[in-house]
PDB file of C-alpha atoms and ligand atoms in Angstrom:
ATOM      1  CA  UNK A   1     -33.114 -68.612  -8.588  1.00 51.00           C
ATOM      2  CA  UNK A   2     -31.158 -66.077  -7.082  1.00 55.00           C
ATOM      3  CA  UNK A   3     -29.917 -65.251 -10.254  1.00 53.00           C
ATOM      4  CA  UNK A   4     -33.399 -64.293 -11.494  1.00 52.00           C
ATOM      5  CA  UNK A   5     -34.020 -62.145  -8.235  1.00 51.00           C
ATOM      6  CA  UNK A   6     -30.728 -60.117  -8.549  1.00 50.00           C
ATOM      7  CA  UNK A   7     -32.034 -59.417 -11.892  1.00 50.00           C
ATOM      8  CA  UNK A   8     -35.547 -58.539 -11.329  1.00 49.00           C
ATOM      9  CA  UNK A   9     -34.009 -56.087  -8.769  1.00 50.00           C
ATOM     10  CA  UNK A  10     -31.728 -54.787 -11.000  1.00 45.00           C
ATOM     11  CA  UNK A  11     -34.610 -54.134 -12.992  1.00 47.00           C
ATOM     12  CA  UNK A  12     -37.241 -52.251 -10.411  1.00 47.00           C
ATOM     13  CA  UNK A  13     -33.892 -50.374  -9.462  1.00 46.00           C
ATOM     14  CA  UNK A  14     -33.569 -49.222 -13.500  1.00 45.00           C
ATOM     15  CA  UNK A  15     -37.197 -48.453 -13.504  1.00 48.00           C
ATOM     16  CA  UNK A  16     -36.393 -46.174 -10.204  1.00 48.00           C
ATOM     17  CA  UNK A  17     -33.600 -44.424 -10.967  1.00 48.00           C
ATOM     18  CA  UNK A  18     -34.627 -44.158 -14.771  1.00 48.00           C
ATOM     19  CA  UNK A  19     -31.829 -44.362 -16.040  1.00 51.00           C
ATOM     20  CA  UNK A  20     -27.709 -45.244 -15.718  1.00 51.00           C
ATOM     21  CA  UNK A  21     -26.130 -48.718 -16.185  1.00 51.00           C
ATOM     22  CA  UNK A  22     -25.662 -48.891 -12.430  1.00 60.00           C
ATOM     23  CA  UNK A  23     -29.266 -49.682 -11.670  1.00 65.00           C
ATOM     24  CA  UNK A  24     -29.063 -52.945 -13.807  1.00 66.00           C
ATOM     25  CA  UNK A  25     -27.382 -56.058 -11.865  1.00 70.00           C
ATOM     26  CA  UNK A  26     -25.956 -58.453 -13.379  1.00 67.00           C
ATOM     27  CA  UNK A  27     -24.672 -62.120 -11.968  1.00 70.00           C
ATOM     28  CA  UNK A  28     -21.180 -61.886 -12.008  1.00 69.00           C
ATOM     29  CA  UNK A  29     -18.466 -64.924 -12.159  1.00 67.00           C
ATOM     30  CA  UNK A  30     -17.901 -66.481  -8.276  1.00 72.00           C
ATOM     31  CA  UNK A  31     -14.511 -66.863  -9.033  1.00 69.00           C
ATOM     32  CA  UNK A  32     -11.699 -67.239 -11.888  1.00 62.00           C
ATOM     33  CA  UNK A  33     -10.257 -70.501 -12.792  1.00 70.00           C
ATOM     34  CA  UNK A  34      -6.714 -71.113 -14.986  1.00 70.00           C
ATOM     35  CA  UNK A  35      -3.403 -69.571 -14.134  1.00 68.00           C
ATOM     36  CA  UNK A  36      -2.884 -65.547 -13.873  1.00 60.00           C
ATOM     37  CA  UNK A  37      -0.530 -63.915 -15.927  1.00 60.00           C
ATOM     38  CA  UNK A  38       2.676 -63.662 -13.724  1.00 55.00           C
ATOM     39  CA  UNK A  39       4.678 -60.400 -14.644  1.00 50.00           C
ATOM     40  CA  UNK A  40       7.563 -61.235 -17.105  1.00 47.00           C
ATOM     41  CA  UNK A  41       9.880 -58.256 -16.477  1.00 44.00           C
ATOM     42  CA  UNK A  42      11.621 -59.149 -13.381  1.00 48.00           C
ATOM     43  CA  UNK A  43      13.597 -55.729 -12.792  1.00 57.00           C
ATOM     44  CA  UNK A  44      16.753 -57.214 -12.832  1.00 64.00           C
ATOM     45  CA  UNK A  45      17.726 -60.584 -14.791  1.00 75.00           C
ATOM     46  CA  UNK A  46      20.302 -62.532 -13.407  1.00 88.00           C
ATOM     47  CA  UNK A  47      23.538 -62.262 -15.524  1.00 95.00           C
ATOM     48  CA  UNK A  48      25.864 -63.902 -16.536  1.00 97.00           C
ATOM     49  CA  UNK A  49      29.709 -62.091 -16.604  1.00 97.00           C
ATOM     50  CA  UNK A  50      31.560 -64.571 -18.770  1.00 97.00           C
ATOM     51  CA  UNK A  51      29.071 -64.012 -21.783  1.00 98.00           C
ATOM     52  CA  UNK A  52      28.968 -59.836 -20.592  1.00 98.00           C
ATOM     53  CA  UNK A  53      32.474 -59.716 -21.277  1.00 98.00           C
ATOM     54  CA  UNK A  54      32.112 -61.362 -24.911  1.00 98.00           C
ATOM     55  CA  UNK A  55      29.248 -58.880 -25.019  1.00 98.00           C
ATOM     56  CA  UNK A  56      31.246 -55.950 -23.798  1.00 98.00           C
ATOM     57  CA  UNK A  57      33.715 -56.278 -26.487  1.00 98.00           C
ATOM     58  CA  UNK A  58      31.388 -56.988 -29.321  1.00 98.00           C
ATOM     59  CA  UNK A  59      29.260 -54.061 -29.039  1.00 98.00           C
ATOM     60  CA  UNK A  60      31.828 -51.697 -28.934  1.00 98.00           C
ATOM     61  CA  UNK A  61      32.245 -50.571 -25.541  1.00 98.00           C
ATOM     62  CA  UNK A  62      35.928 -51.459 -25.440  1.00 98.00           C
ATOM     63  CA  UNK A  63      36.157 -48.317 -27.769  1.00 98.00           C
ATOM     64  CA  UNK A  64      35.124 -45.837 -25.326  1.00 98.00           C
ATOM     65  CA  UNK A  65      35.765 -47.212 -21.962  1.00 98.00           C
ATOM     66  CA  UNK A  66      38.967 -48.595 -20.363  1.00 98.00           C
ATOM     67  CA  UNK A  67      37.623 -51.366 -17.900  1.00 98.00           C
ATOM     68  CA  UNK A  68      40.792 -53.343 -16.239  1.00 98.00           C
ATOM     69  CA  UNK A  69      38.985 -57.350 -16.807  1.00 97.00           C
ATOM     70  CA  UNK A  70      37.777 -56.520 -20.757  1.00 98.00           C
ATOM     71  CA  UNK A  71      41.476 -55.259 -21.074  1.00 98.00           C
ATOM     72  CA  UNK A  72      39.921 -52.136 -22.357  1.00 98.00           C
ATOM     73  CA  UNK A  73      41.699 -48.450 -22.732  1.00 98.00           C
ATOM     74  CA  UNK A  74      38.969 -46.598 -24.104  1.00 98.00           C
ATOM     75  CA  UNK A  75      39.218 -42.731 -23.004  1.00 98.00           C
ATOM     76  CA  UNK A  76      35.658 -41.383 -24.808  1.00 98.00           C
ATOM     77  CA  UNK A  77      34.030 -42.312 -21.988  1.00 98.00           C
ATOM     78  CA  UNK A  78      34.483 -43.215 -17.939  1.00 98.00           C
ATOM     79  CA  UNK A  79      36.550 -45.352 -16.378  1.00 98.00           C
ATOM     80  CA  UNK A  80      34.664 -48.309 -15.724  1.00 98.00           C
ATOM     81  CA  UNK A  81      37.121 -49.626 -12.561  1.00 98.00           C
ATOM     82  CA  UNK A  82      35.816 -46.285 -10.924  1.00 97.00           C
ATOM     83  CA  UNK A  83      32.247 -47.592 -11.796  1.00 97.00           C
ATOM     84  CA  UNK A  84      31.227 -48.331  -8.146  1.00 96.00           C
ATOM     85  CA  UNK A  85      32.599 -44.823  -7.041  1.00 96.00           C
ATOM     86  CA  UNK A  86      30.813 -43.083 -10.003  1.00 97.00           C
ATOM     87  CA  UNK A  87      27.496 -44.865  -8.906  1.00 96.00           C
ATOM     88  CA  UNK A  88      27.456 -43.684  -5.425  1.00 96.00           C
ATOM     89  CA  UNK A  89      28.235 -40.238  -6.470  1.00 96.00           C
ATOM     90  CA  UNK A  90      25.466 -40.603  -9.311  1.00 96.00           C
ATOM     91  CA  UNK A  91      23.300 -41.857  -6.297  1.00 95.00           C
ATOM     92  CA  UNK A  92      20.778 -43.337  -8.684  1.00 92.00           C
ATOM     93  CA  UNK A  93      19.713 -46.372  -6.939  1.00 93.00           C
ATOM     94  CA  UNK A  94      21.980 -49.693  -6.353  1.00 94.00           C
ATOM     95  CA  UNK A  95      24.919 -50.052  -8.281  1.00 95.00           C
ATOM     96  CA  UNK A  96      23.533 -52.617 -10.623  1.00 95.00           C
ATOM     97  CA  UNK A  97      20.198 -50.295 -11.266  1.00 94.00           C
ATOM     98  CA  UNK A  98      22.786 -47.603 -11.818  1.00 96.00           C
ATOM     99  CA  UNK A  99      24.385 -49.282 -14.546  1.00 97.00           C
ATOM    100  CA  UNK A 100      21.241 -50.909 -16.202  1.00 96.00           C
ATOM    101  CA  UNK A 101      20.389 -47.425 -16.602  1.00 96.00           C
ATOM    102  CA  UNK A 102      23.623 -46.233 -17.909  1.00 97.00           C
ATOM    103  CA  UNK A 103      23.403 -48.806 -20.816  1.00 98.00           C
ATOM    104  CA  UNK A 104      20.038 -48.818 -21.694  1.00 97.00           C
ATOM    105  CA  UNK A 105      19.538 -44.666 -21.362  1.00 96.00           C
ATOM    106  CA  UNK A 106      23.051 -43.263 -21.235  1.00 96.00           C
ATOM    107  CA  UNK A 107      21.780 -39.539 -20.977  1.00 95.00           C
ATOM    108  CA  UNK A 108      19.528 -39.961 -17.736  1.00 95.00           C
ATOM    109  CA  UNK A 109      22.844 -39.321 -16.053  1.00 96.00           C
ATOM    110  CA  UNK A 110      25.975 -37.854 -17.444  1.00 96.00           C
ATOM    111  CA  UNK A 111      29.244 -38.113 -15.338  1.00 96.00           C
ATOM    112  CA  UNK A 112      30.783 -35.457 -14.814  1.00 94.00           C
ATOM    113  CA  UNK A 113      33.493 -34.352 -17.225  1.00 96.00           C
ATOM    114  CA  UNK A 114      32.120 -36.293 -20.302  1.00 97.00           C
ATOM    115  CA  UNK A 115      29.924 -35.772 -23.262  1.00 96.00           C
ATOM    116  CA  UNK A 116      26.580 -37.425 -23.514  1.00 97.00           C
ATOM    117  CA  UNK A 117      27.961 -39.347 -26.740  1.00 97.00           C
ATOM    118  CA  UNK A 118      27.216 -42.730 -25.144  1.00 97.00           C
ATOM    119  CA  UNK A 119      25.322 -44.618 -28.032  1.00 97.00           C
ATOM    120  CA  UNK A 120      21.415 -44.882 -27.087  1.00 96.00           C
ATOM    121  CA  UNK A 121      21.031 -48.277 -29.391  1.00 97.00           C
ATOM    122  CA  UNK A 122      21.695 -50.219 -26.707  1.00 97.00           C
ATOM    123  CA  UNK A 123      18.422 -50.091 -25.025  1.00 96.00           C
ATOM    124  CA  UNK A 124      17.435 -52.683 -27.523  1.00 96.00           C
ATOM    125  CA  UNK A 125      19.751 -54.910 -26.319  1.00 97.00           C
ATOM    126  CA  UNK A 126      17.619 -58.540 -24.881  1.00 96.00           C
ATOM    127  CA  UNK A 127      17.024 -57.842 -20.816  1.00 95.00           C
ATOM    128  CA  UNK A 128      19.393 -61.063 -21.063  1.00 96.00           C
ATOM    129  CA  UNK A 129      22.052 -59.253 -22.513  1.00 97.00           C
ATOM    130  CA  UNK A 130      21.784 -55.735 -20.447  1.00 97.00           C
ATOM    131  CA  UNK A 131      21.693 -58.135 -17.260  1.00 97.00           C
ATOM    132  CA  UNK A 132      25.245 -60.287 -18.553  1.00 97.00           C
ATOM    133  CA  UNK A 133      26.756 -56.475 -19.500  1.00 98.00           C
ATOM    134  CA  UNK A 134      25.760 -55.376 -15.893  1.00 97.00           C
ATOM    135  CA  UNK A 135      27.146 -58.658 -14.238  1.00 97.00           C
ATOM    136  CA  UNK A 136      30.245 -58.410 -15.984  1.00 98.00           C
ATOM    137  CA  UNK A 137      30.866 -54.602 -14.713  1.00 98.00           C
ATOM    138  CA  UNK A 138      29.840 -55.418 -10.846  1.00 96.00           C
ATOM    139  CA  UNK A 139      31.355 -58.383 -10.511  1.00 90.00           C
ATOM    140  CA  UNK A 140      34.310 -57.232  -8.663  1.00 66.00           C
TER     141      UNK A 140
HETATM  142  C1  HEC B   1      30.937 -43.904 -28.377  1.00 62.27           C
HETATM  143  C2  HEC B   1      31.518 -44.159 -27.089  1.00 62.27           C
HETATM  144  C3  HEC B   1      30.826 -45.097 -26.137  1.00 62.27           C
HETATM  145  C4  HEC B   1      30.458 -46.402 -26.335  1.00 62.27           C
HETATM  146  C5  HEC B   1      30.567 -47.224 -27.595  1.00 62.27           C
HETATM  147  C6  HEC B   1      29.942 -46.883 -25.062  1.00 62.27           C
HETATM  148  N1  HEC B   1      29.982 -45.899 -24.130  1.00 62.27           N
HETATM  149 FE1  HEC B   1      29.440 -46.030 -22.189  1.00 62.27          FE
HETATM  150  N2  HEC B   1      29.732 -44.059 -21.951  1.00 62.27           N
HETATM  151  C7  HEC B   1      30.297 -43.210 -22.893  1.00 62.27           C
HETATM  152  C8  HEC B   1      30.349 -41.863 -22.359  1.00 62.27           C
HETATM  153  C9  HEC B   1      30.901 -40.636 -23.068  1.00 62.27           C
HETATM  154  C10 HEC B   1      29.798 -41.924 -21.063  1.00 62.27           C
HETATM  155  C11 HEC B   1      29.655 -40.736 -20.086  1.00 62.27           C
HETATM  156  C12 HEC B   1      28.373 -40.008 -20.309  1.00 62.27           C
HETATM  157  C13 HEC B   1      27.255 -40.679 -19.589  1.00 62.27           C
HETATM  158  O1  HEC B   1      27.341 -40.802 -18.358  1.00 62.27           O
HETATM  159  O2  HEC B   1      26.283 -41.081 -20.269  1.00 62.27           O
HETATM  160  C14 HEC B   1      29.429 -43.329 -20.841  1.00 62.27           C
HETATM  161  C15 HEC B   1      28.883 -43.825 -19.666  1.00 62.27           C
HETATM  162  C16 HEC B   1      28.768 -45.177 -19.375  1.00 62.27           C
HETATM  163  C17 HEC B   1      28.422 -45.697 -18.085  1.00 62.27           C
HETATM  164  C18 HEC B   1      28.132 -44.877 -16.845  1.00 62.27           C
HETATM  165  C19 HEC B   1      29.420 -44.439 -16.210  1.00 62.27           C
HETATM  166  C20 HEC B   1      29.244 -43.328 -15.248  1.00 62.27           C
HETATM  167  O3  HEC B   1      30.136 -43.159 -14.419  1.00 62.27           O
HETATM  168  O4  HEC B   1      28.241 -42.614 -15.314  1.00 62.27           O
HETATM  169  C21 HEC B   1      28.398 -47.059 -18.200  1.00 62.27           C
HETATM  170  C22 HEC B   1      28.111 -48.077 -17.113  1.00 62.27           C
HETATM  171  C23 HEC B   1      28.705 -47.368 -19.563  1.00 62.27           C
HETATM  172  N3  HEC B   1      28.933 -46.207 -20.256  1.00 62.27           N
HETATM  173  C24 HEC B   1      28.774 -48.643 -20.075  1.00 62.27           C
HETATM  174  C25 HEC B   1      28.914 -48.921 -21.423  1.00 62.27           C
HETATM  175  C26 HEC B   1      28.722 -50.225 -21.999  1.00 62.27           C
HETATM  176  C27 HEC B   1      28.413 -51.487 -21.226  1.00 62.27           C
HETATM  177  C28 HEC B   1      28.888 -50.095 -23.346  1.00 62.27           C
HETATM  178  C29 HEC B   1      28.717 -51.151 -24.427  1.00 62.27           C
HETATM  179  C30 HEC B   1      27.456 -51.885 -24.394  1.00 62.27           C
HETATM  180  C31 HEC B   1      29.214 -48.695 -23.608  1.00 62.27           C
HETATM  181  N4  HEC B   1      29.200 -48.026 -22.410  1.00 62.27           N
HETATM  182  C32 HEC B   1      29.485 -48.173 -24.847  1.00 62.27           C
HETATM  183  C33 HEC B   1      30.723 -43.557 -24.139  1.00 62.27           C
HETATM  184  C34 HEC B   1      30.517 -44.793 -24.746  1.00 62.27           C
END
């Protein structure tokens, strides 16, 4: 009943206004029923260091960057024990935002004193896999 009202107002309303899609009403759901898409893309994943240190040597990263617990002496790119110093210089957000970002887009910030030579591949990397390098390198 109400249903047939709302549309025979929606109606004299078209006939008024002569024209538009607002004059026309139409009934509309009361509600919505099932589950709503909850976001997937937590900002940070929860990693894990053991499997970010595997990770650190396998993709290379050893080669460039001395970091005391991968046993590293890399010298292409920063010292990773300095890492928490270099972030709050960088000031780019929390340390483990910081070096998210480093991995995943190494040019958004360039410390000082080194060349923006920092592969860019590893922005494909799984979230899973950014979030177990990131552990491993702010564990300490
Ligand atoms: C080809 C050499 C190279 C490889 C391989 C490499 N990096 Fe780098 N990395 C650099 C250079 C050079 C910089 C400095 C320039 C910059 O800030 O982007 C850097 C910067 C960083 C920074 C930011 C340090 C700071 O103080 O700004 C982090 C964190 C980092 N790398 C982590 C990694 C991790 C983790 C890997 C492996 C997944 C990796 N890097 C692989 C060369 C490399």
């Amino acid at each position: 009943m109400r249903v047939a009202v709302a549309v025979l107002a929606g109606a004299s309303a078209l006939l008024v206004a002569g024209c538009g899609s607002q004059g026309i009403v139409l009934p509309t759901a009361n509600g919505v029923s099932g589950t709503l898409a909850q976001p997937t893309t937590t900002p940070l994943a929860k990693g894990d260091p053991a499997a970010g240190k595997k990770l650190f040597t396998s993709e290379g990263c050893t080669g460039c960057h001395t970091y005391g617990p991968a046993g590293s002496h890399g010298t292409i790119g920063p010292d990773l024990d300095k890492l928490a110093q270099y972030a709050k210089q960088a000031n780019q957000g929390t340390l483990p935002q910081f070096v998210a970002q480093s991995i995943t887009t190494p040019g958004a910030y360039i410390q000082s004193g080194y060349q923006n030579v920092m592969p860019t591949t590893y922005g494909n990397l799984p979230a899973k896999q950014i979030a177990d390098l990131v552990a491993f390198l702010t564990q300490k």
